[in-house]
Short mmCIF file of C-alpha atoms in Angstrom, two decimals:
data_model
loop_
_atom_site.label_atom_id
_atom_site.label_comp_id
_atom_site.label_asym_id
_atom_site.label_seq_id
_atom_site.Cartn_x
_atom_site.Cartn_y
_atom_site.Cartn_z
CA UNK A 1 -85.08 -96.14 59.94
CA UNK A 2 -85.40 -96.20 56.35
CA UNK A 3 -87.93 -94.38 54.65
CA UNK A 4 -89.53 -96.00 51.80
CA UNK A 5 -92.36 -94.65 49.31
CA UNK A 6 -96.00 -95.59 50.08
CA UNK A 7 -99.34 -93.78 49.29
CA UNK A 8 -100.17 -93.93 53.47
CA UNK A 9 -97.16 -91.88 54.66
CA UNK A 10 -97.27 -88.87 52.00
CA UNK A 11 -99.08 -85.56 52.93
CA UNK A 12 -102.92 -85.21 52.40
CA UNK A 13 -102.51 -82.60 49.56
CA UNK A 14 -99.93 -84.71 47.36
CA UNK A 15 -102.21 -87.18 47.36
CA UNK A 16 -105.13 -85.19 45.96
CA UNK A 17 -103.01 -83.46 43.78
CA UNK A 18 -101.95 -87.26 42.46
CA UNK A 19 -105.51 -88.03 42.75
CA UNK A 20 -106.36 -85.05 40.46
CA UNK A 21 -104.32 -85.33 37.94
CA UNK A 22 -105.34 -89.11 37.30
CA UNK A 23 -108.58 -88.05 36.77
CA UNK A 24 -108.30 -85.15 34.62
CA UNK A 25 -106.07 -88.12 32.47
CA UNK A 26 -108.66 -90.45 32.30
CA UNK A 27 -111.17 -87.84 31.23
CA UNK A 28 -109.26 -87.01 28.25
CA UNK A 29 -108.39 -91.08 27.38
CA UNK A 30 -112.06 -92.04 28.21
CA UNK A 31 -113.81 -91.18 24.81
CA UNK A 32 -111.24 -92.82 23.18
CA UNK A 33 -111.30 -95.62 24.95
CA UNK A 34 -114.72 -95.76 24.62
CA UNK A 35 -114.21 -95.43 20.78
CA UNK A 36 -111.37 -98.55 21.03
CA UNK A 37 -113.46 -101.01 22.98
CA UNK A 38 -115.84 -102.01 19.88
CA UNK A 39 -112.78 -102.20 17.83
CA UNK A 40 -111.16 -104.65 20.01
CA UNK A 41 -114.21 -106.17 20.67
CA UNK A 42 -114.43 -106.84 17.03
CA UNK A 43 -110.86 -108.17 16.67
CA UNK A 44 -111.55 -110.72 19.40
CA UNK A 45 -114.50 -111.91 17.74
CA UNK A 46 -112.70 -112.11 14.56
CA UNK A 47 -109.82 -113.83 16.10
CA UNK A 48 -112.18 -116.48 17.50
CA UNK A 49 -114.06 -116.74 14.32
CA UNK A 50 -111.00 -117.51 12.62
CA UNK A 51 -109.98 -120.20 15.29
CA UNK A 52 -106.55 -118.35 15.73
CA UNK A 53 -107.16 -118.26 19.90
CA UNK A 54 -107.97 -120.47 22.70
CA UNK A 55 -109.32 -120.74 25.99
CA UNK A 56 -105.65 -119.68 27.67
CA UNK A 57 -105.47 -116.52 25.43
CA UNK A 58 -103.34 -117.84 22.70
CA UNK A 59 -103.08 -116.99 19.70
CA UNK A 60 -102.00 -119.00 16.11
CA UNK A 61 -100.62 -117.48 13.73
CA UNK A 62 -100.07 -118.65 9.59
CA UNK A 63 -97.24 -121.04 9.92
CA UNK A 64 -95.67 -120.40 6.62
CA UNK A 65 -92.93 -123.59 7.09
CA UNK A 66 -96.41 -126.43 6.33
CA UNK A 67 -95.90 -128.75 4.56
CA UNK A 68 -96.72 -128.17 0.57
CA UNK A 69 -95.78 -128.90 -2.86
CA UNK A 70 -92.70 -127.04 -3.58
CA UNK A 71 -92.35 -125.63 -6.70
CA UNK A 72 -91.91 -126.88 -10.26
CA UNK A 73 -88.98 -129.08 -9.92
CA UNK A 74 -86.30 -129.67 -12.86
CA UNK A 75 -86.85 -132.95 -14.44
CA UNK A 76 -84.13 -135.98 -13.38
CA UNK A 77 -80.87 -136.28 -14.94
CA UNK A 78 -80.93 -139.30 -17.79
CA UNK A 79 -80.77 -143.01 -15.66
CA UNK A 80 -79.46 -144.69 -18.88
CA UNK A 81 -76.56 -142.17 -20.16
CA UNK A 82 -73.56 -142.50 -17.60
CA UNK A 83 -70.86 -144.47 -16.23
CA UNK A 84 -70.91 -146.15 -12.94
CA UNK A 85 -67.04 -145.46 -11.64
CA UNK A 86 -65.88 -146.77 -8.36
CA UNK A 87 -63.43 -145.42 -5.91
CA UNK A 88 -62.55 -144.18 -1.89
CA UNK A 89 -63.15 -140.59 -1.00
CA UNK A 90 -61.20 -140.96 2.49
CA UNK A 91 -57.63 -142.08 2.98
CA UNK A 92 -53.94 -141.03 4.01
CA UNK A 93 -50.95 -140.77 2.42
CA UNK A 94 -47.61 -140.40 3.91
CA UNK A 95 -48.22 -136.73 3.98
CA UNK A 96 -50.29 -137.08 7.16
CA UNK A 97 -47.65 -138.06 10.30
CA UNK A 98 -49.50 -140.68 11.98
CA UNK A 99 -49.95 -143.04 8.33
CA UNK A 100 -46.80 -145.78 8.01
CA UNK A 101 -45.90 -147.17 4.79
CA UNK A 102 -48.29 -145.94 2.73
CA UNK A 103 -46.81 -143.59 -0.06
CA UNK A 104 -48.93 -142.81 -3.17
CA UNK A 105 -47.40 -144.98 -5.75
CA UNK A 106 -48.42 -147.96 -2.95
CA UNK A 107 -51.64 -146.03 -2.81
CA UNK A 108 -52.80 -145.61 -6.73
CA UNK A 109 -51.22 -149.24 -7.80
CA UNK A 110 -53.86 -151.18 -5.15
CA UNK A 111 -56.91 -148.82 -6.31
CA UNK A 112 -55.89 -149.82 -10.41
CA UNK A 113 -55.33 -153.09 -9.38
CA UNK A 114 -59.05 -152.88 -7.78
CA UNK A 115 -60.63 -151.58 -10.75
CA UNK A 116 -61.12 -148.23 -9.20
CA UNK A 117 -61.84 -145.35 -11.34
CA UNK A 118 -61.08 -142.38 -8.71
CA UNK A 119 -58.92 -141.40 -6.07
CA UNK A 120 -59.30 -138.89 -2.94
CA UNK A 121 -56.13 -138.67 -0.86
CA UNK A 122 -57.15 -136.60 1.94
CA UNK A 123 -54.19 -135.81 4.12
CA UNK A 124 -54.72 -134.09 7.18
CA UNK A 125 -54.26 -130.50 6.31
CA UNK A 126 -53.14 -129.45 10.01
CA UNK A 127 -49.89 -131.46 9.50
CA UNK A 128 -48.61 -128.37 6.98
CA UNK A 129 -51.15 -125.87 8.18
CA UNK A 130 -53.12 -126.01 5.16
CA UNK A 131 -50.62 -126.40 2.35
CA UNK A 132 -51.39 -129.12 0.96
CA UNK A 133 -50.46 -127.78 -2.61
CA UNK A 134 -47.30 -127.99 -1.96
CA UNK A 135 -47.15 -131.56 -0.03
CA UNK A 136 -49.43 -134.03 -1.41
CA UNK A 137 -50.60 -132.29 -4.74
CA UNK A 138 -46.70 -131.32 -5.27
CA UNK A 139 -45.32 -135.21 -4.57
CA UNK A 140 -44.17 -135.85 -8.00
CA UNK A 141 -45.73 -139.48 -7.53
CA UNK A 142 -49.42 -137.26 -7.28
CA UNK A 143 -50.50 -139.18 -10.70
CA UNK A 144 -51.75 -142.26 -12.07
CA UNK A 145 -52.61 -143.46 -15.73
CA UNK A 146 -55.96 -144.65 -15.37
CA UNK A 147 -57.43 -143.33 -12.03
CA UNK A 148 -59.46 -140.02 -11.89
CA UNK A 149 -57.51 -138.33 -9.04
CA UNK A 150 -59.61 -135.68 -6.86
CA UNK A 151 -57.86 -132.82 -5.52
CA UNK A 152 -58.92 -132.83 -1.51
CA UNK A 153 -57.80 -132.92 1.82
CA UNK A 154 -59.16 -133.65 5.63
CA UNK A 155 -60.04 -130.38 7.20
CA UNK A 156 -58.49 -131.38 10.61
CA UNK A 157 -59.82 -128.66 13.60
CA UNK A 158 -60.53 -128.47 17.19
CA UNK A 159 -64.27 -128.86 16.44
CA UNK A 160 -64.14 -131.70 14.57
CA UNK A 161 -62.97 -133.32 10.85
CA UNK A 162 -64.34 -133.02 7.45
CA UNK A 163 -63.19 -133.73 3.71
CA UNK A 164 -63.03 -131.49 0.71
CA UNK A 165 -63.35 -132.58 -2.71
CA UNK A 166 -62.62 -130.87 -5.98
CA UNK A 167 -62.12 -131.80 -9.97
CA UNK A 168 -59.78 -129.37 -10.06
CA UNK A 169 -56.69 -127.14 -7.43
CA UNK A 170 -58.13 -124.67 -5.36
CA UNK A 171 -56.83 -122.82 -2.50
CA UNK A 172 -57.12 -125.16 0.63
CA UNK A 173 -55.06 -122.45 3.17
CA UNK A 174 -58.00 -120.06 2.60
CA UNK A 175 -60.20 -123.14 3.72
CA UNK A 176 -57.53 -123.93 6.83
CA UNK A 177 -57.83 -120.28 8.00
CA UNK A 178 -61.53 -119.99 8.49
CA UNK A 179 -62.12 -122.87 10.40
CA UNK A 180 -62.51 -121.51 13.70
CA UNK A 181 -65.32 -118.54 12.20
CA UNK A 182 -68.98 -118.82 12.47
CA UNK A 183 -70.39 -121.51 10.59
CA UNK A 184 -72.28 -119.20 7.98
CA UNK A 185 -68.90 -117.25 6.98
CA UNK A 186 -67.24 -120.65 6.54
CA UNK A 187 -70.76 -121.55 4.88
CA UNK A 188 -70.36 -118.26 2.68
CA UNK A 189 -66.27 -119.26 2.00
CA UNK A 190 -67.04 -122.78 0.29
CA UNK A 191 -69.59 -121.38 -1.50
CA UNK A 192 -67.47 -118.76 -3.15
CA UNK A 193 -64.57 -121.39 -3.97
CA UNK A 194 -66.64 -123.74 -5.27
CA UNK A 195 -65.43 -126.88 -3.21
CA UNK A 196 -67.53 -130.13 -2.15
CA UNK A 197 -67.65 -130.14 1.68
CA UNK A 198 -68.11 -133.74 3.51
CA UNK A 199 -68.53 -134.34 7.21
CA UNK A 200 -66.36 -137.47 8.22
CA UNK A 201 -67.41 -139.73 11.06
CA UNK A 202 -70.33 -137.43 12.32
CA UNK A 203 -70.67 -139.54 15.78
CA UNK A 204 -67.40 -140.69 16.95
CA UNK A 205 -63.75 -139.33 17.90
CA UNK A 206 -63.43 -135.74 15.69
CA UNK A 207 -66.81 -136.00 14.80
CA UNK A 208 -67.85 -133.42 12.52
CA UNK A 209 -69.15 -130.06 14.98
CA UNK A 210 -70.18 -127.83 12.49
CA UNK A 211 -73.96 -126.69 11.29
CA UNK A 212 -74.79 -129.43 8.99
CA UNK A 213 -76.19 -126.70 6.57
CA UNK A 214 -73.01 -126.10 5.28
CA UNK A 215 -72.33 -129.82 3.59
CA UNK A 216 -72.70 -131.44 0.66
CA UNK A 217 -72.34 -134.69 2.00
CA UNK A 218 -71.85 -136.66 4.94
CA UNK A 219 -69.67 -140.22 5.71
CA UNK A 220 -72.14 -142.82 6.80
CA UNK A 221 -69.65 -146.02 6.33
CA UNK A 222 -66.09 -145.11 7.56
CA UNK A 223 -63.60 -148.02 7.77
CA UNK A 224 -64.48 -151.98 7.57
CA UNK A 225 -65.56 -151.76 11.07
CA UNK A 226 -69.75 -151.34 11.00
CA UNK A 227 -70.21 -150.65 14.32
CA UNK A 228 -68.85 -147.15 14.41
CA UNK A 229 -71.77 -146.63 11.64
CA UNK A 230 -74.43 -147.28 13.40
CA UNK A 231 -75.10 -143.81 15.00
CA UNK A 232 -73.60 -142.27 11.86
CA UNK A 233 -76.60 -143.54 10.11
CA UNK A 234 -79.19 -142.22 12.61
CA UNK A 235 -77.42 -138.78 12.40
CA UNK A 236 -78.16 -138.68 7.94
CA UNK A 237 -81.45 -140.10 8.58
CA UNK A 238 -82.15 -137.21 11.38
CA UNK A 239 -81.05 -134.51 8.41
CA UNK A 240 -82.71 -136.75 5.32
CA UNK A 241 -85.83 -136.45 7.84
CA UNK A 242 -85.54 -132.24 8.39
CA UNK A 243 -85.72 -131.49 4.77
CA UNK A 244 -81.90 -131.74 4.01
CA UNK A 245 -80.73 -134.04 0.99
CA UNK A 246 -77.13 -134.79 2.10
CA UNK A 247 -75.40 -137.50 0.10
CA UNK A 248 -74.05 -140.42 2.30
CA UNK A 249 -71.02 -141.71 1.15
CA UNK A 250 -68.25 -144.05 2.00
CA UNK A 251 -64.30 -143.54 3.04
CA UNK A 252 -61.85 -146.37 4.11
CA UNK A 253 -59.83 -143.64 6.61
CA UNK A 254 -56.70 -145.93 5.52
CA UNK A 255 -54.00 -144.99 7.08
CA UNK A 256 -50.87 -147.71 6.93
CA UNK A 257 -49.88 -150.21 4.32
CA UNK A 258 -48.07 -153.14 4.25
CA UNK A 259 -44.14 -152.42 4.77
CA UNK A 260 -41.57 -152.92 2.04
CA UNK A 261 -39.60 -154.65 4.31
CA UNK A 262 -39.97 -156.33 7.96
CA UNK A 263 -38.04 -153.94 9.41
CA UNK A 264 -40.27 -150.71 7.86
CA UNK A 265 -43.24 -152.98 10.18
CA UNK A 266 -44.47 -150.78 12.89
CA UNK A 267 -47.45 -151.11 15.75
CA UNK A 268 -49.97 -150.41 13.15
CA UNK A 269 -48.95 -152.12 10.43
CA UNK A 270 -51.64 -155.08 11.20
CA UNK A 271 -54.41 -152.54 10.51
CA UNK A 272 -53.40 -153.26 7.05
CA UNK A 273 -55.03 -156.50 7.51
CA UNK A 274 -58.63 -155.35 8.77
CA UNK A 275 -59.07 -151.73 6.59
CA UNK A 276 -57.37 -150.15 3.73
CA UNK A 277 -58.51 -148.89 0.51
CA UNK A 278 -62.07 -149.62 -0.71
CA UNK A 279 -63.41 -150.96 2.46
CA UNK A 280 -65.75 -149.63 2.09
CA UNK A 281 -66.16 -148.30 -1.66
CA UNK A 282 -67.69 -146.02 -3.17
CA UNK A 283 -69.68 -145.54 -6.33
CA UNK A 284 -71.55 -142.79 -8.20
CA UNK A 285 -72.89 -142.96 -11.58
CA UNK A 286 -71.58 -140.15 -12.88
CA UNK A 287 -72.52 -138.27 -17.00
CA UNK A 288 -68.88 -138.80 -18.22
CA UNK A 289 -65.34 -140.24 -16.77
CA UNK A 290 -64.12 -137.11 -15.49
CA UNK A 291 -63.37 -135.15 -11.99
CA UNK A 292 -66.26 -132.66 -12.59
CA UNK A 293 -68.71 -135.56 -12.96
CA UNK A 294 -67.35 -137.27 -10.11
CA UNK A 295 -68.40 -134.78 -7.67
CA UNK A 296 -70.67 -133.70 -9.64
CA UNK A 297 -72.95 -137.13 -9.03
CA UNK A 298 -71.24 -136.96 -5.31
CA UNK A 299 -73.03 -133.75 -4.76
CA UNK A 300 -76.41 -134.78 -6.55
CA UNK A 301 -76.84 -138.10 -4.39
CA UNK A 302 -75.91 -140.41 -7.43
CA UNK A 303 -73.96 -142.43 -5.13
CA UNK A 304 -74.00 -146.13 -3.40
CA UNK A 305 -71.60 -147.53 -0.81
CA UNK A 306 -70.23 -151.19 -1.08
CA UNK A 307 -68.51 -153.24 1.81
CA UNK A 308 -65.61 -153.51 -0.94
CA UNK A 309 -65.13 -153.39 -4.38
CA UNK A 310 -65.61 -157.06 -5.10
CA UNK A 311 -68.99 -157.00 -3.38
CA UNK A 312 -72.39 -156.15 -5.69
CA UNK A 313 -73.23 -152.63 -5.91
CA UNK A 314 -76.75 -151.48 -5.38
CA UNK A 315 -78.77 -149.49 -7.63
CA UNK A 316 -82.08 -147.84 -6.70
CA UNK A 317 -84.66 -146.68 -9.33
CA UNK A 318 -88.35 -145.46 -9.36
CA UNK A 319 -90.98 -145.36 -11.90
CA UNK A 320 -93.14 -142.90 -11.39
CA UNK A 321 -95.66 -142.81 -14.43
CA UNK A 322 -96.45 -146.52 -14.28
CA UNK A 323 -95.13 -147.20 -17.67
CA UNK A 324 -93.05 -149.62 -16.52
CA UNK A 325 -90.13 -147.78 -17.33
CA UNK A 326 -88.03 -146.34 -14.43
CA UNK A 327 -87.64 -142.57 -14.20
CA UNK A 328 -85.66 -141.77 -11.58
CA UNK A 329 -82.70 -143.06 -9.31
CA UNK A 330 -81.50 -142.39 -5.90
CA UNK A 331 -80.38 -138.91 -5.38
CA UNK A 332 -83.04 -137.94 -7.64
CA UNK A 333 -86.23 -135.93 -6.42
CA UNK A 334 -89.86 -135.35 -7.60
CA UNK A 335 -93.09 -134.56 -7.24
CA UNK A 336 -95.46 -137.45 -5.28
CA UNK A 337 -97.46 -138.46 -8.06
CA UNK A 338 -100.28 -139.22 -6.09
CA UNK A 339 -100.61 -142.77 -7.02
CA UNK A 340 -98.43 -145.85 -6.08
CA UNK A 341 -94.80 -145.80 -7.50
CA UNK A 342 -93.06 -148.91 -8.21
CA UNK A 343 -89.26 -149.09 -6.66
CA UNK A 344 -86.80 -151.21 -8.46
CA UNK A 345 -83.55 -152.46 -6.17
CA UNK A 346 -80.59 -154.27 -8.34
CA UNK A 347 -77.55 -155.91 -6.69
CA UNK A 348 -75.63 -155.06 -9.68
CA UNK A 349 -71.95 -157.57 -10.14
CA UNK A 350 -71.31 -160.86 -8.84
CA UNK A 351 -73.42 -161.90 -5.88
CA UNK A 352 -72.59 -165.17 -3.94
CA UNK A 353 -74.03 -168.75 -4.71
CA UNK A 354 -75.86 -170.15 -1.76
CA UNK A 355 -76.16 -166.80 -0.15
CA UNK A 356 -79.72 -164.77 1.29
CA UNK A 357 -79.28 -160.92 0.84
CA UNK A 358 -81.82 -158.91 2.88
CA UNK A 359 -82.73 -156.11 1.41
CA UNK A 360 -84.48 -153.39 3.82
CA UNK A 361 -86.62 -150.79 2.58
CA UNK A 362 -85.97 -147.50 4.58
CA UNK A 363 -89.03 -145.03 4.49
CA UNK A 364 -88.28 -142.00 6.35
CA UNK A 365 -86.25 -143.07 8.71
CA UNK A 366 -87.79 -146.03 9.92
CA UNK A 367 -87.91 -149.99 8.40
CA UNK A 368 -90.44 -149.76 6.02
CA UNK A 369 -90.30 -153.36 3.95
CA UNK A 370 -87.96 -156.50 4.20
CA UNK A 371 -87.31 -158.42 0.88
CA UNK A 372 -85.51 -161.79 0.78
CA UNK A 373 -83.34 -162.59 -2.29
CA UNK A 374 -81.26 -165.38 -3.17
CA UNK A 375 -78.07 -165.14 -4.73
CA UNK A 376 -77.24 -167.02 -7.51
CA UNK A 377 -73.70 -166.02 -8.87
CA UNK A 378 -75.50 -163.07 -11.20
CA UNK A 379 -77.26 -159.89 -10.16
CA UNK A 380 -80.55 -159.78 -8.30
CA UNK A 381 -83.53 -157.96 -8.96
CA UNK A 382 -86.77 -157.08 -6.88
CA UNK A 383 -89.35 -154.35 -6.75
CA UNK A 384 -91.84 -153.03 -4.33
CA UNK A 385 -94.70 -150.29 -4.92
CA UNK A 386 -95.76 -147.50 -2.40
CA UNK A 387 -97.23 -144.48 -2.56
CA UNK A 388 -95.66 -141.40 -1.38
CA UNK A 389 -97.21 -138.35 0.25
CA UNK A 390 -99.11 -136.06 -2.13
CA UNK A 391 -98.25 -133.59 0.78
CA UNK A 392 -95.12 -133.30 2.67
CA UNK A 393 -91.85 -135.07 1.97
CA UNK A 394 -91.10 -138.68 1.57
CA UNK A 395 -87.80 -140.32 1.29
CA UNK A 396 -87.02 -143.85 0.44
CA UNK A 397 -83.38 -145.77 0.64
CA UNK A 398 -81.79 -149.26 0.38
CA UNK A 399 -79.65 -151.33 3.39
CA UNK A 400 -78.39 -154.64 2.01
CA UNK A 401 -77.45 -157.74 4.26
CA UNK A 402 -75.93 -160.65 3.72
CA UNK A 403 -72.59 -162.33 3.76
CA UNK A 404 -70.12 -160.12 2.51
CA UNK A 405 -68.06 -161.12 -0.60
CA UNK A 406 -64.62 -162.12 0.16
CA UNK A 407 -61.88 -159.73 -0.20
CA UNK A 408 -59.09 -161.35 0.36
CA UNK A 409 -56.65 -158.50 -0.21
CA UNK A 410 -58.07 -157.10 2.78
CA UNK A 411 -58.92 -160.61 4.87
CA UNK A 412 -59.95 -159.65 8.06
CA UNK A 413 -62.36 -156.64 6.78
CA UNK A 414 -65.45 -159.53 6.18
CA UNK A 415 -65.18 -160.00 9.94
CA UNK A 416 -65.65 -156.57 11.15
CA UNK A 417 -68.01 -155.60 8.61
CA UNK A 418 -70.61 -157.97 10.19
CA UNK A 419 -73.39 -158.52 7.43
CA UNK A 420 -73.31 -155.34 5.75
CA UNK A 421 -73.12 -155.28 1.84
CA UNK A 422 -74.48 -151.88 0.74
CA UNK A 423 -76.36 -149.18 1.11
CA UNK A 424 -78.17 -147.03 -1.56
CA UNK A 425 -78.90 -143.28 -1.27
CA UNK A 426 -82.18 -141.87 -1.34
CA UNK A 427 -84.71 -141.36 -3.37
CA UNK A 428 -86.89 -137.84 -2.48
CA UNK A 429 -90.35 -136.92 -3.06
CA UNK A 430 -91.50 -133.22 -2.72
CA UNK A 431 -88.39 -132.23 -1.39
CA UNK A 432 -87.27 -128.10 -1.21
CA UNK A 433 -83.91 -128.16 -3.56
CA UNK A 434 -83.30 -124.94 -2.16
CA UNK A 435 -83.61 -125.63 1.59
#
């Protein structure tokens, strides 16, 4: 049988001894204890004074994440002194195996023939285990006359895809290397070299599975297709909502182009049709017609997406003084004045005759105003007023509607695209630049 510890089976003198030496314990804690109980006594009462417990024994302590002012912030950027350059952050060269007849003279001669002022070819960096220095940077056809040409590439790993961007060469095999280590050494990494990192196609195949702490910016519009946007767009407004200004930006994903000859044709060529470069595009209003300012205004928000480049790109402003001047634009942040602001929205270009654009107001997330505007061959113009939080943050952006503007170099993008003409980015109020 197996014995087992209890009070009721020990011997009658262990027992007192236990008993004893309890006792002569509790004599020795008792005028302390005594001394204790008023002081605890007190802190209870203080406690409930305070309103920091409640009936289930509770207690609240100083939250210090509440929502405040931050601190001073640094004035905008000038609205009047830049450049607004166009271009495609997201594309594929013949450097990445699974593109077809798309080499980079095909590449930089449709983006000049667009307009275009920049270029990111962003070959997947897998393909040549990070060297992409010495495969698409080192193709003696890397160069073009009139286009600003980013130096990038798509960071290709098992948990998912992203883009880099930089004005100048950098070391990308350092980047290749520490993709499988914790997100805050990879954090710590791009930090140190100085590179723009962009989270491609956060909700579908390869989707970006890294903290989104450690971007710059995140694709909201990849391809001509709009429906693989949709959750894409739920995911930025998720992090616009938690404090984090990420950029949204655009990236066609191009991958083939249209064979030199029918027998170059292969099972993706008619892809070409439906999605290649600038669908959509990109713009950012950037200080001067360089690489630095290009990411630069990437980085800082100055950025709007367009179904293509033939299609009128939006511009979002704010006037915060009510001097009828505007102040600010989107990727801009401020103090809530505490009064109504007045929000200018421009469909900048050529906009189609005969045509309603809908432009939707986003506040925080959620549909916030819808404006009808009719276009009349020029640029439109409309303004609503609002008044932001004087406590906590507020963000505000632009989604534009309407029948897209033919783009015949790419004639079956209009049908995928559905109604979608542009988006803006945000403009912030009382947000933490140093989140």
């Amino acid at each position: 049988m197996k014995n087992t510890y209890s009070p009721m089976n020990q011997p009658a003198e262990f027992a007192q001894k236990k008993c004893n030496g309890f006792f002569s314990i509790s004599e020795k804690l008792k005028s302390k204890f005594s001394a204790s109980i008023g002081s605890i006594s007190l802190l209870i009462s203080l406690f409930s004074i305070a309103g920091m417990g409640d009936t289930w024994g509770q207690s609240f302590s100083y939250n210090p994440w509440e929502a405040k002012k931050p601190a001073p912030l640094p004035a905008p950027a000038s609205i009047f002194e830049g450049f607004w350059l166009s271009g495609d952050l997201h594309l594929h060269s013949r450097h990445s195996k699974e593109s077809t007849n798309n080499p980079l003279p095909k590449i930089f001669a449709f983006a000049e023939s667009m307009g275009m002022s920049f270029i990111c070819v962003t070959d997947h960096d897998n393909h040549v285990q990070g060297d992409v220095a010495n495969h698409t940077w080192a193709d003696p056809d890397f160069k073009s006359d009139s286009l600003i040409l980013l130096y990038g590439a798509e960071w290709t790993t098992t948990r998912g895809h992203g883009n880099t961007f930089s004005a100048t060469p950098y070391d990308h095999r350092l980047f290749y290397h520490v993709r499988d280590q914790r997100d805050t050494l990879i954090g710590r990494v791009k930090n140190e070299m100085g590179i723009h990192l962009s989270a491609n196609h956060p909700s579908g195949k390869d989707h970006f599975g890294y903290s989104y702490d450690i971007i710059n910016s995140i694709e909201v519009w990849n391809s001509a297709l709009w429906e693989k946007n949709v959750e894409a767009i739920m995911i930025w407004d998720d992090m616009l909502s938690s404090g984090r200004m990420i950029t949204g930006r655009g990236g066609s994903d191009a991958h083939h182009g249209y064979p030199d000859s029918p027998e170059e044709a292969t099972k993706n060529t008619p892809e070409r049709d439906f999605n290649y470069i600038g669908t959509p595009t990109t713009w950012v209003f950037a200080s001067e017609k360089s690489g630095e300012a290009v990411v630069d205004a990437l980085t800082n928000g100055r950025v709007s997406i367009s179904v293509n480049p033939k299609s009128p790109r939006v511009e979002f402003y704010a006037d915060l003084n009510e001097d009828g001047l505007m102040d600010m634009m989107m990727g801009d942040n401020a103090h809530a004045p505490g009064h109504p602001v007045k929000f200018r929205v421009k469909l900048a270009g050529t906009t189609l005759l005969d045509s309603t654009y809908t432009i939707k107001v986003i506040k925080n997330g959620r549909e916030f105003e819808t404006i009808e505007a009719a276009g009349k061959g020029k640029e439109i113009q409309v303004e609503f007023s609002d008044t932001p939080e004087e406590i906590g943050r507020t963000y505000y952006r632009i989604a534009v509607e309407g029948t897209p503007t033919p783009f015949p170099e790419v004639p079956n993008s209009m049908g995928i695209s559905k109604n979608r003409v542009g988006l803006s980015n945000p403009i912030y109020f009382n947000f933490d630049p140093e989140f």
